PDB file of C-alpha atoms and ligand atoms in Angstrom:
ATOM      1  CA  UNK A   1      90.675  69.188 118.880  1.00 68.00           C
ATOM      2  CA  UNK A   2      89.333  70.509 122.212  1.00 76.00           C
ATOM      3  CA  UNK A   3      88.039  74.230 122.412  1.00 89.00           C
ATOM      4  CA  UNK A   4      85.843  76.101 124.622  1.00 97.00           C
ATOM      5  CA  UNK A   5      82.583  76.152 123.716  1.00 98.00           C
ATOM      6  CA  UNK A   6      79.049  76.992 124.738  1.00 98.00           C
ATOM      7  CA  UNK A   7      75.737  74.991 124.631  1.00 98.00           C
ATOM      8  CA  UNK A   8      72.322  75.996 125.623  1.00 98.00           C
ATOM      9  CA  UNK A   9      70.410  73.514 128.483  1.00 98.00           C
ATOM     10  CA  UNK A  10      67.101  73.200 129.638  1.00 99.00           C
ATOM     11  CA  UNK A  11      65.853  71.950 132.753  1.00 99.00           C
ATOM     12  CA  UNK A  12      62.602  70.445 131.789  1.00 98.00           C
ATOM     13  CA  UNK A  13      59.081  71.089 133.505  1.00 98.00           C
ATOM     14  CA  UNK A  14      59.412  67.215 134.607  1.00 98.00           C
ATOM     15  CA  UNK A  15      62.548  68.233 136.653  1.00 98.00           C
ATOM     16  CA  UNK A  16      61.739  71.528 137.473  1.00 98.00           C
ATOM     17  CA  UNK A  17      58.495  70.445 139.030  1.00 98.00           C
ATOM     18  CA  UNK A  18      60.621  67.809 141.198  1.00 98.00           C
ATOM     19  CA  UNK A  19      62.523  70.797 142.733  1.00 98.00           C
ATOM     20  CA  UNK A  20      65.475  69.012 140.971  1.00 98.00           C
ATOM     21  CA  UNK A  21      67.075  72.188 139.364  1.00 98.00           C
ATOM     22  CA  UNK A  22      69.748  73.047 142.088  1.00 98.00           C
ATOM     23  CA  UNK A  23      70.550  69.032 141.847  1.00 98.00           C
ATOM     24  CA  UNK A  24      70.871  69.311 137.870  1.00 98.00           C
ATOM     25  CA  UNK A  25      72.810  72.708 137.956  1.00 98.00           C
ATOM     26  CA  UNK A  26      75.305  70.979 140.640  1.00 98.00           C
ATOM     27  CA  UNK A  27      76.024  68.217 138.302  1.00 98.00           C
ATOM     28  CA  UNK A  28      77.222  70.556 135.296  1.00 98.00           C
ATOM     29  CA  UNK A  29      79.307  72.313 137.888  1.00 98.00           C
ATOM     30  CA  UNK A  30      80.785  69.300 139.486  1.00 98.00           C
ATOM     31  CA  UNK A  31      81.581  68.204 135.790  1.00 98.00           C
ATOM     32  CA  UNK A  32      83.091  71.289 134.913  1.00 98.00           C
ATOM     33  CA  UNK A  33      80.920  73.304 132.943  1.00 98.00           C
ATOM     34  CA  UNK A  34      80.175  77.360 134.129  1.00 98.00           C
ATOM     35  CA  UNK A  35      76.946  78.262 134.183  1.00 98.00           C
ATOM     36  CA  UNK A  36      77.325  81.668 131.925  1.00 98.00           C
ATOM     37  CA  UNK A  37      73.662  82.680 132.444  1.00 98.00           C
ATOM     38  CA  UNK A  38      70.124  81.610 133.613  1.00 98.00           C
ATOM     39  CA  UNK A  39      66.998  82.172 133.648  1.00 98.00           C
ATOM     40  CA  UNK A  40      63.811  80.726 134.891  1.00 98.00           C
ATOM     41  CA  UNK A  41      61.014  81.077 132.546  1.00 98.00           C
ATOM     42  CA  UNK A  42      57.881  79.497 131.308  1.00 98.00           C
ATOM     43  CA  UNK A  43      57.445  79.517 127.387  1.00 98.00           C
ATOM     44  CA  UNK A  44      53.769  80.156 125.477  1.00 98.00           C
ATOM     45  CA  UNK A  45      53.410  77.149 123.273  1.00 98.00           C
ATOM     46  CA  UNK A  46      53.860  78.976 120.012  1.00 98.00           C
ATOM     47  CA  UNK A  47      57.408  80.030 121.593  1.00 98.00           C
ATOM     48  CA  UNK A  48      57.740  75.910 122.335  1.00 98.00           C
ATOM     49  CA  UNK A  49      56.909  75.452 118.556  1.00 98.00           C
ATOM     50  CA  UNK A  50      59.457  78.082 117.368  1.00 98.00           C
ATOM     51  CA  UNK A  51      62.413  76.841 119.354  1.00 98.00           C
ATOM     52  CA  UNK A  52      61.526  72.750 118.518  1.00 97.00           C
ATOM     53  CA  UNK A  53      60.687  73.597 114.645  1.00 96.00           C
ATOM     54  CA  UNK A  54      63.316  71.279 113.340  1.00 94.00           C
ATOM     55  CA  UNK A  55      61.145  68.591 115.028  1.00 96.00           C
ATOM     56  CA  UNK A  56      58.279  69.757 113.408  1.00 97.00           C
ATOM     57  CA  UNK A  57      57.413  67.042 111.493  1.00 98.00           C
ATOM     58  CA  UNK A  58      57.955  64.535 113.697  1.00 98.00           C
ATOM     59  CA  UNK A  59      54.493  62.850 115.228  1.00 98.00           C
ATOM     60  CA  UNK A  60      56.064  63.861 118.498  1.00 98.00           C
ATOM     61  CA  UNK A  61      56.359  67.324 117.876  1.00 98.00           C
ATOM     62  CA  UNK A  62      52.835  68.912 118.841  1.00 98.00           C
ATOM     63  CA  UNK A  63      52.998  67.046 122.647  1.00 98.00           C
ATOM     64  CA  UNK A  64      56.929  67.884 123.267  1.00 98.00           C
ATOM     65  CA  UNK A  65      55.487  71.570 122.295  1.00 98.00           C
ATOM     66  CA  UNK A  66      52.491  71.256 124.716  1.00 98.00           C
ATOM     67  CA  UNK A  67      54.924  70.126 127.173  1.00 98.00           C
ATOM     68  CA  UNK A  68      57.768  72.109 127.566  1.00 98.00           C
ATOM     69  CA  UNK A  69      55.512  75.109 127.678  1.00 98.00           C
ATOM     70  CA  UNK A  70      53.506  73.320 130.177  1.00 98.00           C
ATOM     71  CA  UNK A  71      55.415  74.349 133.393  1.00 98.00           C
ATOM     72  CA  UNK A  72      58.368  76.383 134.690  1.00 98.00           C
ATOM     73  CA  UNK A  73      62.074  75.560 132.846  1.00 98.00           C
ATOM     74  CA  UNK A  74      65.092  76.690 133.741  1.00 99.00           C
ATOM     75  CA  UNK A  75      67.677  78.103 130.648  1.00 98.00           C
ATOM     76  CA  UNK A  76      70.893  78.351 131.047  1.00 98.00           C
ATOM     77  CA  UNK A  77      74.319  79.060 128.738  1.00 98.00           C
ATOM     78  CA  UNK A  78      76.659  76.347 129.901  1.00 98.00           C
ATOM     79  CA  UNK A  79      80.759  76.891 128.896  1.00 98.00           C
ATOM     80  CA  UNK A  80      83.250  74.470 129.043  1.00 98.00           C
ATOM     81  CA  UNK A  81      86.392  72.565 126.389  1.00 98.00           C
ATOM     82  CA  UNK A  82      83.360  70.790 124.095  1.00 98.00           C
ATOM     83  CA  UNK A  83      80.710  71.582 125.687  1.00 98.00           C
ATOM     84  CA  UNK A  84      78.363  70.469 123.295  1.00 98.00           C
ATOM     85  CA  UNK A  85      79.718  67.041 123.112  1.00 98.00           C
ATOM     86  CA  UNK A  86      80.530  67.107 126.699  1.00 98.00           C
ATOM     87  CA  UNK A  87      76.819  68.207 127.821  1.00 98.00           C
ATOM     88  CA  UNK A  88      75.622  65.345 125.662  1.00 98.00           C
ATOM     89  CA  UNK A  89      77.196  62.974 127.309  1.00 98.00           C
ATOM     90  CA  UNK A  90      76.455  63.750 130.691  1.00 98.00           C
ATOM     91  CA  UNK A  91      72.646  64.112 130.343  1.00 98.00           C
ATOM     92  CA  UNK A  92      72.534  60.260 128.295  1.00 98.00           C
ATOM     93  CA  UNK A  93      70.387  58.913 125.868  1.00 98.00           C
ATOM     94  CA  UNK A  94      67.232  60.454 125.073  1.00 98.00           C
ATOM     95  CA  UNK A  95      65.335  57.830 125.919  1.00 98.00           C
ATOM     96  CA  UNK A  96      66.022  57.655 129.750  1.00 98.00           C
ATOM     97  CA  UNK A  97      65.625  54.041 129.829  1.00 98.00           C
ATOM     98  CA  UNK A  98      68.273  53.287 127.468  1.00 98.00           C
ATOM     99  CA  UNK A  99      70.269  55.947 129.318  1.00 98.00           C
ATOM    100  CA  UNK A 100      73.983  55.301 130.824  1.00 98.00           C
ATOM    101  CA  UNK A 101      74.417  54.806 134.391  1.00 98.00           C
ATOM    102  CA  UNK A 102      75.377  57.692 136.247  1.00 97.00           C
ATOM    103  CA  UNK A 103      74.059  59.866 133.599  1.00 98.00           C
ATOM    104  CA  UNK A 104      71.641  62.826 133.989  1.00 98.00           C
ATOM    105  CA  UNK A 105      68.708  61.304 132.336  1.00 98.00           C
ATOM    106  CA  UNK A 106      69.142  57.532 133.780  1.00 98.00           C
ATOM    107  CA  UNK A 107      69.203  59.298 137.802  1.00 98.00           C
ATOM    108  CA  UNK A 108      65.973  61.427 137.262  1.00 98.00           C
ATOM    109  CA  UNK A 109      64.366  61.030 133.745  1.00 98.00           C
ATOM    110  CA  UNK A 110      60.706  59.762 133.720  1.00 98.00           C
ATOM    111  CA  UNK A 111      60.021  58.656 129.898  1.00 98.00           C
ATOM    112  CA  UNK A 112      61.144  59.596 126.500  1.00 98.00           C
ATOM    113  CA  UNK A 113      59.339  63.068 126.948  1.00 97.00           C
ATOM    114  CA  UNK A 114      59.723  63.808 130.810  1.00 98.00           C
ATOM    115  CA  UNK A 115      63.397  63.270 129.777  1.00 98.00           C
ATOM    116  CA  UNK A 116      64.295  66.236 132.477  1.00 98.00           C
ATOM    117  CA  UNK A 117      66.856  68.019 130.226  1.00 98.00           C
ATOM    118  CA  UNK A 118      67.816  69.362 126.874  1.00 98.00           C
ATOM    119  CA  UNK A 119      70.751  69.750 125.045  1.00 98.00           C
ATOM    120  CA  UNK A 120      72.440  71.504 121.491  1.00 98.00           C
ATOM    121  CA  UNK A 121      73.424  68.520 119.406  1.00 97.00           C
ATOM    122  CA  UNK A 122      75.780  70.794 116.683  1.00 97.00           C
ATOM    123  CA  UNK A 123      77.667  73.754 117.307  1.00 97.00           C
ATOM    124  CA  UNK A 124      74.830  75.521 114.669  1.00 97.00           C
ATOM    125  CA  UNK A 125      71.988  74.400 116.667  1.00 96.00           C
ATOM    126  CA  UNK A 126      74.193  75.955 120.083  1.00 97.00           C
ATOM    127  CA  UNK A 127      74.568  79.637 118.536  1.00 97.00           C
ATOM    128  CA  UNK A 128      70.717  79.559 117.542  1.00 97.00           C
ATOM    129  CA  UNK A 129      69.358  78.400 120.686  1.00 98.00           C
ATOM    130  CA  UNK A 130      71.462  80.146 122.929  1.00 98.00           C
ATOM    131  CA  UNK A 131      70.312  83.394 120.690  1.00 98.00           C
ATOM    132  CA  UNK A 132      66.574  82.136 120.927  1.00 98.00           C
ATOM    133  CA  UNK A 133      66.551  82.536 124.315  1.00 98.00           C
ATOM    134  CA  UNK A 134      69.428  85.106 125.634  1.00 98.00           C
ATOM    135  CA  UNK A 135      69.718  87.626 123.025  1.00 88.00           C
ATOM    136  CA  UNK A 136      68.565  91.341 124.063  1.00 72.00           C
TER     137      UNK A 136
HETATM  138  P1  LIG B   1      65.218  66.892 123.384  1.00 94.35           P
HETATM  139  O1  LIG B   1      66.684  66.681 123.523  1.00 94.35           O
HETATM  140  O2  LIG B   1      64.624  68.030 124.135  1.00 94.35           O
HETATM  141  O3  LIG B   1      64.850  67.071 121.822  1.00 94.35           O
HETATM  142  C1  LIG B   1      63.589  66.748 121.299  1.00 94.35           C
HETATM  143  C2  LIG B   1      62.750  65.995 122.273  1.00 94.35           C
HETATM  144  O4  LIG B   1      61.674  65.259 121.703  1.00 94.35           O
HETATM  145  C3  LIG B   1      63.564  64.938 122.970  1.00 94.35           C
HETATM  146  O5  LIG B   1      64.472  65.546 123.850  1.00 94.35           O
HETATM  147  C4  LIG B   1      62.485  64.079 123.625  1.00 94.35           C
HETATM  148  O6  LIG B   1      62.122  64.523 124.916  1.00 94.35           O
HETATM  149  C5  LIG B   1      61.275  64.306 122.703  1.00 94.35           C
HETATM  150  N1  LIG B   1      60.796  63.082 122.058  1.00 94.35           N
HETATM  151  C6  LIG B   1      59.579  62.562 122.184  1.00 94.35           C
HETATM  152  N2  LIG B   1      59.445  61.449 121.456  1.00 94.35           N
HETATM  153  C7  LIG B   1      60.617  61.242 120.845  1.00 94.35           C
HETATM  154  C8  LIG B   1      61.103  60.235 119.950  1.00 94.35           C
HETATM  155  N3  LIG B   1      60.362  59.210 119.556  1.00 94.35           N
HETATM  156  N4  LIG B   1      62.394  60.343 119.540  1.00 94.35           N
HETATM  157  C9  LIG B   1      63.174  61.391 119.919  1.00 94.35           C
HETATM  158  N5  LIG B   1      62.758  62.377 120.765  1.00 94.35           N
HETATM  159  C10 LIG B   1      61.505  62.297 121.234  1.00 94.35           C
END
């Protein structure tokens, strides 16, 4: 079943720091996602912690918390039929080396961390992280 939906994206402090936000934002456009909103912020690390606490006990979790609140991101609310699934796809495996070709984290991701972007992975996690960053 296709609907429209909305997902919440980061551009990461590795690609944000690479001037490679305009490049990123192109790429959901291209692909047919509408960039709702956006902001560009940088997060206190006990904001980092908040918005990553399912990861929390992960051995990861303290440096991906140290490091997205380590630079400039950019936020944005991207729209489009599954966007979720959709977004997912076009950014490519976590890992960027195990990433697809073409994909947004195989062109400019550095390492598992520096991985340039996030994405929701449910429609739950979309409505709570869209609201963690955009609600008023
Ligand atoms: P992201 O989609 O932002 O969600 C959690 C992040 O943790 C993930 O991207 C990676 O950048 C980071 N991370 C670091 N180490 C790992 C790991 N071993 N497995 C999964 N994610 C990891």
């Amino acid at each position: 079943m296709s609907r429209i939906e909305r997902t919440l994206s980061i551009i990461k402090p590795d690609a944000v720091e690479r001037n490679l936000d305009s490049k990123i934002k192109e790429i959901f456009v291209i692909n047919g996602f509408t960039i709702v909103q956006e902001k560009k912020i940088q997060i206190e690390k006990s904001e980092a912690e908040k918005f990553y606490k399912v990861h929390e006990t992960k051995p990861f979790y303290n440096e991906l918390c140290s490091y997205l609140s380590s630079g400039p991101i950019v936020v944005m609310i991207l729209e489009k039929e599954n966007a979720i699934l959709a977004n997912r796809e076009l950014m490519g495996s976590t890992n960027p080396k195990e990433a697809e070709e073409g994909t947004i984290r195989k062109k400019f991701g550095i390492s598992i961390d520096k991985n340039s972007v996030h994405g929701s992975d449910s429609p739950e996690n979309a409505k709570i992280e869209i609201d963690f960053f955009f609600k008023v």
